[in-house]
Coordinates of C-alpha atoms and ligand atoms in Angstrom, one line a residue:
M1 CA -0.1 0.0 0.0
I2 CA 1.2 3.4 -0.9
R3 CA 2.1 5.5 2.2
D4 CA -0.2 8.5 2.3
R5 CA 2.2 11.4 2.0
S6 CA -0.3 13.9 2.2
K7 CA -0.6 13.4 6.0
L8 CA 3.0 13.6 6.4
R9 CA 5.0 17.1 6.9
W10 CA 6.7 17.7 3.8
N11 CA 9.3 20.3 5.5
G12 CA 9.6 18.5 8.9
W13 CA 9.1 15.5 11.0
G14 CA 6.1 13.1 11.2
W15 CA 2.4 13.5 10.8
I16 CA 1.0 16.9 10.2
A17 CA -1.6 16.3 12.9
Q18 CA 0.9 15.9 15.6
R19 CA 0.9 18.7 17.9
D20 CA 4.0 20.4 19.6
R21 CA 4.6 18.4 22.6
L22 CA 6.6 21.2 24.2
A23 CA 4.3 23.9 23.2
A24 CA 3.1 24.5 26.6
H25 CA 6.4 24.1 28.5
D26 CA 7.2 27.7 28.8
A27 CA 9.6 27.0 31.7
F28 CA 11.6 24.8 29.4
W29 CA 11.9 27.2 26.7
T30 CA 12.7 30.1 29.0
W31 CA 15.6 27.8 30.4
L32 CA 16.8 27.2 26.9
A33 CA 17.0 30.5 25.9
Q34 CA 19.1 31.4 28.9
E35 CA 21.3 28.7 28.2
L36 CA 21.7 29.9 24.7
G37 CA 22.3 33.4 25.5
M38 CA 19.1 34.5 23.7
P39 CA 17.2 37.4 25.1
G40 CA 14.0 35.6 24.1
L41 CA 13.1 32.7 21.5
L42 CA 11.9 34.0 18.0
A43 CA 8.9 32.9 16.0
T44 CA 10.5 31.4 12.9
P45 CA 7.7 29.2 11.2
P46 CA 8.6 27.5 7.9
R47 CA 7.0 29.1 4.7
P48 CA 3.6 27.2 3.8
L49 CA 3.6 25.3 0.5
E50 CA 0.8 27.5 -0.9
E51 CA 3.2 30.4 -0.8
L52 CA 5.7 28.7 -3.3
V53 CA 5.8 28.2 -6.8
L54 CA 7.6 24.9 -8.0
P55 CA 9.4 24.6 -11.1
A56 CA 7.3 23.0 -13.8
S57 CA 7.9 19.4 -14.5
R58 CA 10.4 18.8 -17.2
L59 CA 8.9 15.4 -18.3
T60 CA 7.6 15.4 -21.8
A61 CA 4.1 14.5 -22.7
G62 CA 5.4 11.3 -24.4
E63 CA 7.7 10.4 -21.4
R64 CA 4.6 10.9 -18.8
A65 CA 2.3 9.0 -21.2
V66 CA 4.8 5.9 -21.2
L67 CA 5.2 6.2 -17.3
I68 CA 1.4 6.2 -16.8
A69 CA 0.8 3.4 -19.2
L70 CA 3.3 1.2 -17.2
L71 CA 2.5 2.0 -13.6
G72 CA -1.1 3.7 -13.7
A73 CA -2.1 7.4 -13.4
D74 CA -2.4 7.0 -9.4
R75 CA 1.2 6.1 -9.5
V76 CA 2.8 8.8 -11.4
R77 CA 2.2 11.9 -9.2
E78 CA 3.2 15.6 -9.9
G79 CA 1.3 17.5 -7.3
A80 CA 3.2 20.0 -5.3
H81 CA 3.0 18.3 -2.0
E82 CA 4.3 15.0 -3.6
R83 CA 7.2 16.7 -5.3
A84 CA 8.3 19.0 -2.3
F85 CA 8.0 16.0 0.2
H86 CA 10.3 14.2 -2.3
A87 CA 12.9 17.0 -2.8
R88 CA 15.0 16.3 0.0
G89 CA 15.6 14.3 3.2
R90 CA 15.7 15.3 6.9
S91 CA 19.1 16.5 7.5
Y92 CA 19.4 20.0 9.3
R93 CA 20.5 21.2 5.9
D94 CA 17.6 19.6 4.3
L95 CA 15.1 21.2 6.7
L96 CA 16.7 24.6 6.5
G97 CA 16.1 24.7 2.6
L98 CA 12.6 23.2 2.8
R99 CA 11.5 25.5 5.6
A100 CA 12.9 28.5 3.5
G101 CA 10.9 27.4 0.6
D102 CA 14.1 26.5 -1.4
L103 CA 12.5 24.1 -3.9
D104 CA 14.6 24.8 -7.1
L105 CA 15.6 21.1 -6.7
V106 CA 12.3 18.9 -6.8
P107 CA 11.6 15.8 -8.5
D108 CA 9.7 16.2 -11.9
A109 CA 7.6 13.4 -11.0
V110 CA 7.0 10.7 -7.9
L111 CA 6.7 7.4 -9.1
Y112 CA 5.1 4.5 -6.8
P113 CA 6.0 1.2 -8.4
R114 CA 4.1 -2.1 -7.2
G115 CA 7.3 -4.7 -7.6
Q116 CA 10.5 -5.5 -9.2
G117 CA 9.3 -5.8 -12.7
E118 CA 7.9 -2.3 -12.6
V119 CA 11.3 -0.9 -10.9
L120 CA 13.2 -2.5 -13.9
A121 CA 10.9 -1.1 -16.3
V122 CA 11.1 2.4 -15.2
L123 CA 15.3 2.1 -15.0
M124 CA 15.4 0.8 -18.5
L125 CA 13.2 3.8 -19.6
A126 CA 14.9 6.4 -17.6
N127 CA 18.1 5.0 -18.9
E128 CA 17.3 5.2 -22.5
A129 CA 15.7 8.9 -22.0
G130 CA 18.6 10.2 -19.9
I131 CA 16.4 10.8 -16.7
A132 CA 18.0 10.7 -13.2
V133 CA 16.3 8.5 -10.8
V134 CA 16.6 8.9 -7.0
P135 CA 15.3 5.8 -4.9
F136 CA 13.4 7.1 -2.0
G137 CA 12.3 5.0 1.1
G138 CA 11.2 6.9 4.1
G139 CA 12.9 10.2 3.1
T140 CA 14.4 10.3 6.6
G141 CA 18.0 10.1 5.7
V142 CA 20.3 12.9 7.3
A143 CA 23.0 13.0 4.6
G144 CA 21.7 14.7 1.8
A145 CA 21.3 11.3 -0.1
T146 CA 17.8 11.8 -1.5
L147 CA 18.2 15.5 -2.8
A148 CA 16.5 15.4 -6.2
D149 CA 19.5 16.9 -8.1
P150 CA 19.3 16.0 -11.9
C151 CA 23.1 16.5 -11.9
G152 CA 23.1 17.3 -15.6
F153 CA 20.4 14.9 -16.8
K154 CA 17.5 16.7 -18.4
S155 CA 15.1 15.6 -15.5
V156 CA 14.8 13.7 -12.2
L157 CA 12.3 11.1 -11.1
A158 CA 11.9 10.3 -7.3
L159 CA 11.2 6.5 -7.2
D160 CA 9.1 5.9 -3.9
L161 CA 9.5 2.3 -2.7
T162 CA 6.8 2.4 0.0
G163 CA 4.3 0.8 -2.4
M164 CA 6.5 -2.1 -2.4
D165 CA 5.9 -3.2 1.2
R166 CA 4.9 -6.9 1.1
V167 CA 6.0 -9.7 3.4
I168 CA 7.3 -12.4 0.9
E169 CA 8.1 -15.3 3.3
I170 CA 8.8 -15.4 6.9
D171 CA 11.0 -18.9 7.4
T172 CA 11.0 -19.6 11.2
V173 CA 13.0 -22.7 10.6
G174 CA 15.8 -20.9 8.8
G175 CA 15.5 -17.9 10.9
T176 CA 15.0 -15.6 7.8
A177 CA 12.4 -13.3 6.4
T178 CA 12.2 -12.1 3.0
L179 CA 10.6 -8.8 2.3
Q180 CA 10.1 -6.1 -0.1
A181 CA 12.4 -3.1 0.4
G182 CA 9.7 -0.3 1.0
I183 CA 8.3 -1.9 4.2
S184 CA 8.3 0.4 7.0
G185 CA 9.9 -0.4 10.3
M186 CA 6.7 -0.7 12.1
A187 CA 4.9 -3.0 9.5
L188 CA 8.0 -5.0 9.3
E189 CA 8.3 -5.7 13.2
Q190 CA 4.5 -6.3 13.4
A191 CA 4.8 -9.0 10.9
L192 CA 7.5 -10.5 12.4
K193 CA 6.0 -10.4 15.9
A194 CA 2.9 -12.1 14.8
R195 CA 5.2 -15.1 14.1
G196 CA 7.1 -14.7 17.3
A197 CA 10.1 -13.2 15.8
T198 CA 12.0 -9.9 15.5
L199 CA 14.7 -8.2 13.3
G200 CA 15.6 -5.8 16.1
H201 CA 16.6 -3.0 14.0
Y202 CA 15.3 0.3 15.9
P203 CA 16.8 3.3 14.5
Q204 CA 15.3 6.3 16.0
S205 CA 13.6 7.0 12.6
F206 CA 12.0 3.7 12.9
E207 CA 8.2 4.9 12.4
F208 CA 9.0 6.1 9.0
S209 CA 12.1 4.7 7.6
T210 CA 12.2 1.6 5.4
L211 CA 14.1 -1.8 5.1
G212 CA 15.7 -0.5 1.8
G213 CA 16.8 2.7 3.4
W214 CA 18.1 0.9 6.3
I215 CA 20.4 -1.3 4.0
A216 CA 21.2 1.3 1.4
H217 CA 22.6 3.5 4.2
R218 CA 24.3 1.0 6.0
G219 CA 22.2 1.9 9.4
A220 CA 22.5 1.0 12.9
G221 CA 19.6 0.6 15.2
Q222 CA 19.5 1.4 18.9
M223 CA 19.8 -2.3 20.0
L224 CA 22.8 -2.8 17.8
P225 CA 25.0 -4.9 20.4
R226 CA 22.5 -7.6 20.3
Y227 CA 21.0 -7.4 16.7
G228 CA 23.8 -6.0 14.8
T229 CA 23.9 -3.4 11.8
A230 CA 22.5 -4.0 8.4
E231 CA 25.8 -5.3 7.3
N232 CA 25.3 -8.0 9.9
W233 CA 21.6 -9.0 9.6
L234 CA 21.4 -8.7 5.8
L235 CA 21.7 -12.2 4.0
S236 CA 20.9 -11.4 0.6
A237 CA 19.2 -8.7 -1.7
R238 CA 18.0 -8.2 -5.2
L239 CA 19.0 -5.1 -7.0
A240 CA 17.3 -3.7 -10.2
T241 CA 19.8 -1.7 -12.2
P242 CA 19.6 -0.4 -15.6
R243 CA 21.5 -3.3 -16.8
G244 CA 19.0 -5.8 -15.1
L245 CA 18.5 -7.8 -12.1
F246 CA 21.2 -8.3 -9.6
S247 CA 20.9 -11.3 -6.9
T248 CA 23.1 -12.1 -4.3
E249 CA 24.2 -15.3 -2.5
A250 CA 21.7 -16.6 0.2
V251 CA 23.6 -18.9 2.0
P252 CA 24.6 -18.8 5.5
A253 CA 28.4 -19.0 4.5
S254 CA 30.3 -19.4 1.6
A255 CA 34.2 -19.1 0.3
T256 CA 33.3 -18.2 -3.2
G257 CA 35.1 -14.9 -3.1
P258 CA 34.1 -11.7 -1.5
R259 CA 30.6 -11.7 -0.6
L260 CA 28.4 -9.6 -3.0
S261 CA 25.8 -8.9 -0.7
Q262 CA 28.1 -6.4 1.0
L263 CA 28.1 -4.2 -2.4
I264 CA 24.4 -3.5 -1.5
V265 CA 24.9 -2.5 1.9
G266 CA 25.6 1.2 2.1
S267 CA 25.2 1.6 -1.9
E268 CA 23.0 4.5 -1.2
G269 CA 20.9 4.1 -4.3
A270 CA 23.8 4.8 -6.8
F271 CA 24.2 1.1 -7.7
G272 CA 20.6 0.1 -8.2
V273 CA 17.2 -0.2 -6.5
I274 CA 16.9 -2.7 -3.7
T275 CA 13.5 -4.3 -4.4
D276 CA 13.5 -7.1 -1.8
A277 CA 16.1 -8.6 0.7
T278 CA 16.2 -11.7 2.8
V279 CA 17.4 -10.9 6.5
R280 CA 18.3 -12.8 9.4
I281 CA 15.5 -12.7 12.1
R282 CA 15.6 -13.9 15.6
S283 CA 13.0 -15.2 18.2
A284 CA 11.1 -11.9 19.9
P285 CA 12.6 -11.7 23.4
A286 CA 10.2 -12.7 26.1
F287 CA 11.4 -9.9 28.5
A288 CA 13.3 -6.6 28.6
D289 CA 15.1 -4.8 31.3
Y290 CA 16.1 -1.2 30.7
R291 CA 17.9 0.7 33.6
G292 CA 20.2 3.5 34.2
Y293 CA 23.6 4.2 36.2
L294 CA 25.3 7.4 36.9
F295 CA 29.1 7.6 36.8
R296 CA 31.4 10.1 38.2
D297 CA 33.0 11.1 34.8
F298 CA 32.9 10.1 31.1
A299 CA 36.0 8.1 31.4
S300 CA 34.7 5.4 33.9
G301 CA 31.2 5.2 32.0
A302 CA 33.2 4.6 29.0
A303 CA 35.2 1.8 30.8
A304 CA 32.4 0.3 32.0
I305 CA 30.9 -0.1 28.5
R306 CA 34.2 -1.4 27.2
T307 CA 34.3 -4.0 29.9
V308 CA 30.7 -5.3 29.2
M309 CA 31.5 -5.5 25.5
Q310 CA 34.9 -7.1 25.9
N311 CA 33.5 -9.6 28.4
E312 CA 30.8 -10.5 25.9
I313 CA 28.0 -9.5 28.2
P314 CA 24.9 -9.8 26.0
A315 CA 23.6 -6.2 26.3
A316 CA 20.9 -5.0 23.8
M317 CA 21.9 -1.3 24.3
L318 CA 24.3 0.9 26.0
V319 CA 24.2 4.6 25.8
L320 CA 26.4 6.9 27.9
S321 CA 25.5 10.7 27.8
D322 CA 28.7 13.0 28.5
A323 CA 28.4 15.6 31.4
Q324 CA 26.8 18.1 29.2
E325 CA 24.2 15.9 27.9
T326 CA 23.5 14.6 31.4
R327 CA 23.1 18.1 32.6
F328 CA 20.7 19.0 29.6
C329 CA 18.6 15.8 30.1
R330 CA 18.1 16.4 33.8
A331 CA 17.0 20.0 33.0
F332 CA 14.9 18.8 30.2
N333 CA 13.1 16.3 32.4
A334 CA 12.5 18.7 35.2
L335 CA 11.2 21.6 33.1
S336 CA 8.8 19.4 30.8
D337 CA 7.1 17.6 33.6
R338 CA 8.9 14.3 33.1
Q339 CA 10.5 14.2 36.5
G340 CA 9.4 11.5 39.0
W341 CA 10.2 10.4 42.5
S342 CA 13.1 8.3 41.4
D343 CA 14.7 11.3 39.8
R344 CA 14.5 13.2 43.1
L345 CA 16.0 10.0 44.8
A346 CA 18.8 10.0 42.2
D347 CA 19.5 13.6 42.9
A348 CA 19.6 13.0 46.5
R349 CA 22.0 10.0 46.0
R350 CA 24.2 12.1 43.8
E351 CA 24.5 14.7 46.5
F352 CA 25.3 12.0 49.0
N353 CA 28.1 10.5 46.8
G354 CA 29.7 13.9 46.1
F355 CA 28.9 13.7 42.4
D356 CA 29.5 17.1 40.6
D357 CA 28.9 18.2 37.1
A358 CA 31.0 15.9 35.6
A359 CA 28.7 13.0 36.1
C360 CA 27.5 10.9 33.3
A361 CA 24.4 9.0 32.9
L362 CA 24.2 5.5 31.4
V363 CA 21.1 3.7 30.3
T364 CA 21.6 -0.1 29.6
G365 CA 19.2 -2.4 28.0
F366 CA 18.9 -6.2 28.1
E367 CA 16.4 -8.6 26.1
G368 CA 16.0 -12.4 26.4
T369 CA 14.7 -14.8 29.0
R370 CA 14.2 -13.8 32.6
T371 CA 17.4 -15.7 33.6
E372 CA 19.4 -14.4 30.8
I373 CA 18.5 -10.8 31.7
R374 CA 19.0 -11.6 35.6
E375 CA 22.6 -12.8 34.9
S376 CA 23.6 -9.9 32.6
V377 CA 22.1 -7.2 34.8
G378 CA 24.1 -8.7 37.8
R379 CA 27.1 -8.7 35.9
V380 CA 26.9 -5.1 34.6
A381 CA 25.8 -3.8 38.1
A382 CA 29.0 -5.5 39.5
I383 CA 31.2 -3.7 36.7
A384 CA 29.3 -0.3 37.4
R385 CA 29.9 -0.8 41.3
R386 CA 33.6 -1.6 40.8
L387 CA 33.9 1.5 38.6
G388 CA 32.2 3.7 41.5
A389 CA 28.7 4.3 39.7
I390 CA 25.2 5.0 41.5
P391 CA 22.5 2.6 40.4
L392 CA 19.3 4.7 39.4
G393 CA 17.1 1.9 38.9
R394 CA 14.6 1.2 36.1
S395 CA 12.9 4.5 35.6
P396 CA 15.7 6.1 33.4
G397 CA 15.6 3.2 31.1
E398 CA 11.7 3.1 31.1
R399 CA 11.7 6.9 30.4
W400 CA 14.4 6.3 27.4
R401 CA 12.2 3.5 25.9
A402 CA 8.8 5.5 26.2
G403 CA 10.4 8.6 24.5
R404 CA 12.9 6.9 21.9
F405 CA 10.8 7.5 18.7
R406 CA 9.4 11.1 19.8
T407 CA 12.5 12.9 19.9
P408 CA 13.0 13.6 16.5
G409 CA 9.9 15.9 16.6
L410 CA 11.7 18.3 18.9
R411 CA 14.0 19.6 15.9
D412 CA 10.9 21.4 14.4
S413 CA 9.9 22.7 17.8
M414 CA 13.2 24.3 18.1
L415 CA 13.5 25.5 14.3
D416 CA 10.0 27.2 14.8
R417 CA 11.6 29.4 17.7
G418 CA 15.0 30.3 16.2
V419 CA 17.0 27.8 17.5
G420 CA 19.2 25.2 15.5
I421 CA 19.9 21.7 16.5
D422 CA 22.1 19.1 14.3
T423 CA 23.9 15.7 15.2
F424 CA 27.0 14.5 13.8
E425 CA 28.3 10.9 14.5
T426 CA 31.4 8.7 14.0
A427 CA 32.9 5.6 15.3
A428 CA 36.5 4.9 16.4
S429 CA 38.4 2.3 18.4
W430 CA 38.4 2.6 22.4
S431 CA 42.0 3.8 22.5
R432 CA 41.2 6.6 20.5
L433 CA 37.6 7.5 21.9
D434 CA 38.5 9.9 25.0
A435 CA 40.7 12.0 22.6
L436 CA 38.3 12.1 19.9
H437 CA 35.4 13.0 22.1
A438 CA 37.3 15.9 23.6
S439 CA 38.7 17.1 20.3
V440 CA 35.2 17.1 18.6
C441 CA 33.7 18.9 21.4
Q442 CA 36.5 21.4 21.3
A443 CA 36.3 22.0 17.6
L444 CA 32.5 22.4 18.0
T445 CA 32.5 25.0 20.6
A446 CA 35.0 27.0 18.8
A447 CA 32.9 26.7 15.7
L448 CA 29.8 27.7 17.4
R449 CA 31.5 30.6 19.0
A450 CA 33.0 31.8 15.7
N451 CA 29.8 31.6 13.9
A452 CA 27.5 32.9 16.6
L453 CA 24.6 35.0 16.5
K454 CA 26.4 37.5 18.7
P455 CA 29.4 37.1 21.1
D456 CA 27.5 35.4 24.3
A457 CA 25.0 33.7 22.3
D458 CA 27.0 30.7 21.0
G459 CA 25.3 27.3 21.8
I460 CA 25.8 24.0 23.5
V461 CA 27.4 20.8 22.4
L462 CA 26.2 17.3 23.7
A463 CA 27.8 14.0 23.3
R464 CA 27.0 10.3 23.8
I465 CA 28.6 7.1 23.2
A466 CA 25.5 5.7 21.2
H467 CA 26.5 2.3 19.8
A468 CA 29.3 -0.1 21.3
Y469 CA 31.4 -3.0 20.1
R470 CA 34.2 -5.1 21.3
D471 CA 37.0 -2.8 19.6
G472 CA 35.4 0.5 19.9
A473 CA 32.3 2.5 19.8
S474 CA 30.2 5.1 18.1
L475 CA 30.1 8.7 19.2
E476 CA 27.4 11.2 18.5
F477 CA 27.5 15.0 19.1
S478 CA 24.7 17.2 19.2
V479 CA 24.9 21.0 18.8
I480 CA 22.0 23.2 19.8
F481 CA 22.5 27.1 19.0
P482 CA 20.7 30.4 18.0
R483 CA 20.2 30.4 14.3
R484 CA 21.8 33.2 12.5
L485 CA 19.2 34.2 10.4
D486 CA 21.1 36.1 8.0
G487 CA 23.6 33.3 6.9
E488 CA 22.1 30.1 8.1
I489 CA 23.6 27.6 5.5
E490 CA 27.0 29.2 6.1
Q491 CA 26.7 29.0 10.0
W492 CA 25.7 25.2 9.7
Q493 CA 28.5 24.5 7.0
A494 CA 31.2 26.0 9.2
I495 CA 29.9 23.9 12.2
K496 CA 29.7 20.9 10.2
T497 CA 33.1 21.1 8.6
A498 CA 34.7 21.7 12.1
A499 CA 33.0 18.5 13.4
C500 CA 33.8 16.5 10.3
D501 CA 37.5 17.7 10.0
A502 CA 38.2 16.9 13.8
I503 CA 36.3 13.4 13.5
V504 CA 38.9 12.7 10.6
A505 CA 41.9 14.2 12.2
H506 CA 41.4 12.2 15.4
G507 CA 40.9 8.7 13.7
G508 CA 37.0 8.5 13.5
T509 CA 35.0 7.3 10.3
I510 CA 33.3 10.2 8.6
S511 CA 30.2 8.3 9.2
H512 CA 29.1 5.4 11.5
H513 CA 25.3 5.1 10.4
H514 CA 24.2 8.1 8.5
G515 CA 26.2 7.6 5.2
I516 CA 27.9 9.8 2.7
G517 CA 25.1 11.2 0.5
T518 CA 26.0 14.6 -0.5
E519 CA 27.0 16.2 2.8
H520 CA 30.0 13.9 3.6
L521 CA 31.3 13.7 -0.1
R522 CA 34.4 15.9 0.6
W523 CA 35.7 13.6 3.1
M524 CA 35.2 10.4 1.3
E525 CA 38.5 10.3 -0.6
M526 CA 40.4 10.8 2.9
E527 CA 38.6 7.5 4.2
K528 CA 38.7 5.4 1.2
G529 CA 41.7 6.5 -0.5
A530 CA 42.0 7.1 -4.3
L531 CA 42.3 3.5 -5.3
G532 CA 39.2 2.8 -3.1
L533 CA 37.1 5.5 -4.8
E534 CA 38.2 4.0 -8.1
V535 CA 36.9 0.8 -7.2
L536 CA 33.5 2.2 -6.0
R537 CA 33.5 4.0 -9.4
A538 CA 34.1 0.9 -11.4
I539 CA 31.4 -0.8 -9.5
K540 CA 28.9 2.1 -10.6
Q541 CA 30.0 1.9 -14.1
V542 CA 29.0 -1.8 -14.2
F543 CA 25.5 -1.5 -12.7
D544 CA 24.7 2.0 -14.1
P545 CA 26.9 3.0 -17.1
K546 CA 25.2 6.3 -17.9
G547 CA 25.2 7.2 -14.1
I548 CA 21.4 7.9 -13.9
L549 CA 21.0 6.5 -10.5
N550 CA 21.1 8.8 -7.6
P551 CA 23.7 11.1 -9.2
G552 CA 26.1 13.3 -7.3
K553 CA 25.7 11.0 -4.1
L554 CA 28.1 8.6 -2.3
I555 CA 31.0 9.0 -4.8
P556 CA 32.8 12.1 -5.5
R557 CA 33.1 13.1 -9.0
Ligands
LIG1 C1 15.6 11.9 13.9 C2 16.5 11.1 13.0 C3 17.1 9.9 13.6 C4 17.6 8.8 12.8 N1 18.2 7.8 13.6 C5 18.9 7.0 13.0 C6 19.4 5.9 13.6 O1 19.1 5.8 14.9 N2 20.1 4.9 13.0 C7 20.3 5.0 11.7 O2 21.0 4.2 11.2 N3 19.8 6.1 10.9 C8 19.4 7.0 11.7 N4 18.6 8.1 11.0 C9 19.0 8.2 9.4 C10 18.1 7.6 8.6 O3 16.9 7.4 9.2 C11 18.3 6.3 8.2 O4 19.4 6.2 7.3 C12 17.3 5.5 7.4 O5 18.0 4.0 7.4 C13 17.0 5.9 6.1 O6 15.9 5.1 5.6 P1 14.7 5.6 4.7 O7 13.8 4.7 4.3 O8 14.1 7.0 5.5 O9 15.5 6.1 3.5 P2 15.6 7.4 2.7 O10 16.1 8.5 3.4 O11 14.4 7.5 1.7 O12 17.0 7.1 1.6 C14 18.4 6.8 2.1 C15 19.2 6.5 1.2 O13 18.9 5.2 0.8 C16 18.5 5.1 -0.6 N5 17.5 4.1 -0.7 C17 16.3 4.1 0.1 N6 15.5 3.1 -0.4 C18 16.2 2.5 -1.3 C19 15.9 1.1 -1.9 N7 15.0 0.4 -1.9 N8 17.0 0.8 -3.0 C20 18.0 1.5 -3.2 N9 18.3 2.7 -2.3 C21 17.4 3.1 -1.5 C22 18.2 6.5 -1.1 O14 18.5 6.7 -2.5 C23 18.9 7.4 -0.2 O15 20.6 7.3 -0.8 C24 17.8 9.0 11.7 C25 17.5 10.3 10.9 C26 16.4 11.2 11.6 C27 16.0 12.3 11.0

């Protein structure tokens, strides 16, 4: 079934009908303005679509007629909301453009194919006619990877895969499921749950993102330590390309040279369109336990996570906020009526133990049988105790679980009030992590200051260990700052460049799970090397000789 885009915001997050959850929380907004050095928050609403004039579609009458004959009139859409919704993804840069009504780059039409045959036919046609094609899942990407840029082709089509959302097979004996790529996270998990199974991939964008997007972006869910990333759970996939169908191996293991499925993970729509995929599933966990700890500082919290991972304690989730983020979350909870008796108890224990502003909160999650969970929680509690942490009980964990898919809407609330917010992410080995954390925070603080609205209104930097492995972890950094309305893109670009330069200089990857798109292209050669890029270009040339697929993304030209 086609996802009804008309009910979704074309220039923000989620449902149009969804209200601003923080509208009535004046105390929070007053506090935030003070934190950011703003005399008061502003009213900076986005421009409504009705005010904007979109460029006329460049499709010829003949091309339109052929597409309609192929897909049906209802699946070839040229309405303003459809085209605007598919113009970009949902990065901060994208949101600035959409909210300002910058719709110079919009798809000429949005297509909703029903299956592999139709996708192949569209690609053949576009290849013949010299039309660019941008594969589009949920449109939740944050790296500029769905920007409708024709890059020199005469027009550009958005190929929305959400009409391809069928469950093809759930094989509980083999522990696999085969699904069409446009299925949303929610629908996928519901179908698996009905058979007692789960994929366990829960990105924060879960409600709106799709299986194809998760694979194409090499995504990571919040329960990565237990369920792995897309590269771990993808068994095989079918990729429609202008040269025909490419199917990859579907055996549990094989020594027939490099595994070709891995060419599809992270291909960002530049090699082909993932039409369906077979993924490794597991039994749905019977029980879950999410709880919090408070560490004296970031280093001891990070040491706890490393010890858990290196001792192979089967955690589902380990997220450590740094001191700034811990302080921000405490204030946020207190000022948005999310504080309960357990928070007050935690405050008392924190004071009793002499913890200061360097304290850092860790949320842990475990899933499985009662016995498994009891054993793991006990082992982690012992590690935390040895490292001097205070246990905070279940309430921080339950609060995290309840709110985990709701926070993306906050970006719109802030943008409406003259406040910018963006997140940068990376991963590095444990031995580099402390220095990387400090250096990126420092670079971001300096960039916020240098690009501030005015000297005392620069902004704040929050960071966290978001995903953990045996050999390292992924760090995420968020910045919240007063928007410089006279030069917003320049302000963002300077902050983004500072973060990315510091990440690369201190041994981090340019992206752990957001991908390359257009926004990380300039750091791609540093990460892959000249020869590495040549390999990627050669692969693209094989699948897509004319370069019509998602041009200008993933591989620098
Ligand atoms: C608030 C917020 C939180 C997020 N949290 C996470 C997180 O926790 N973990 C995470 O990994 N990511 C996260 N993201 C990023 C984003 O949601 C993911 O990258 C997601 O996997 C994108 O899926 P999508 O279906 O929306 O893809 P889209 O955004 O539509 O597309 C992303 C890329 O994949 C390509 N693509 C999509 N479908 C196909 C297909 N079928 N075949 C070929 N190419 C295709 C597109 O061309 C594009 O290059 C977050 C984003 C936001 C805004």
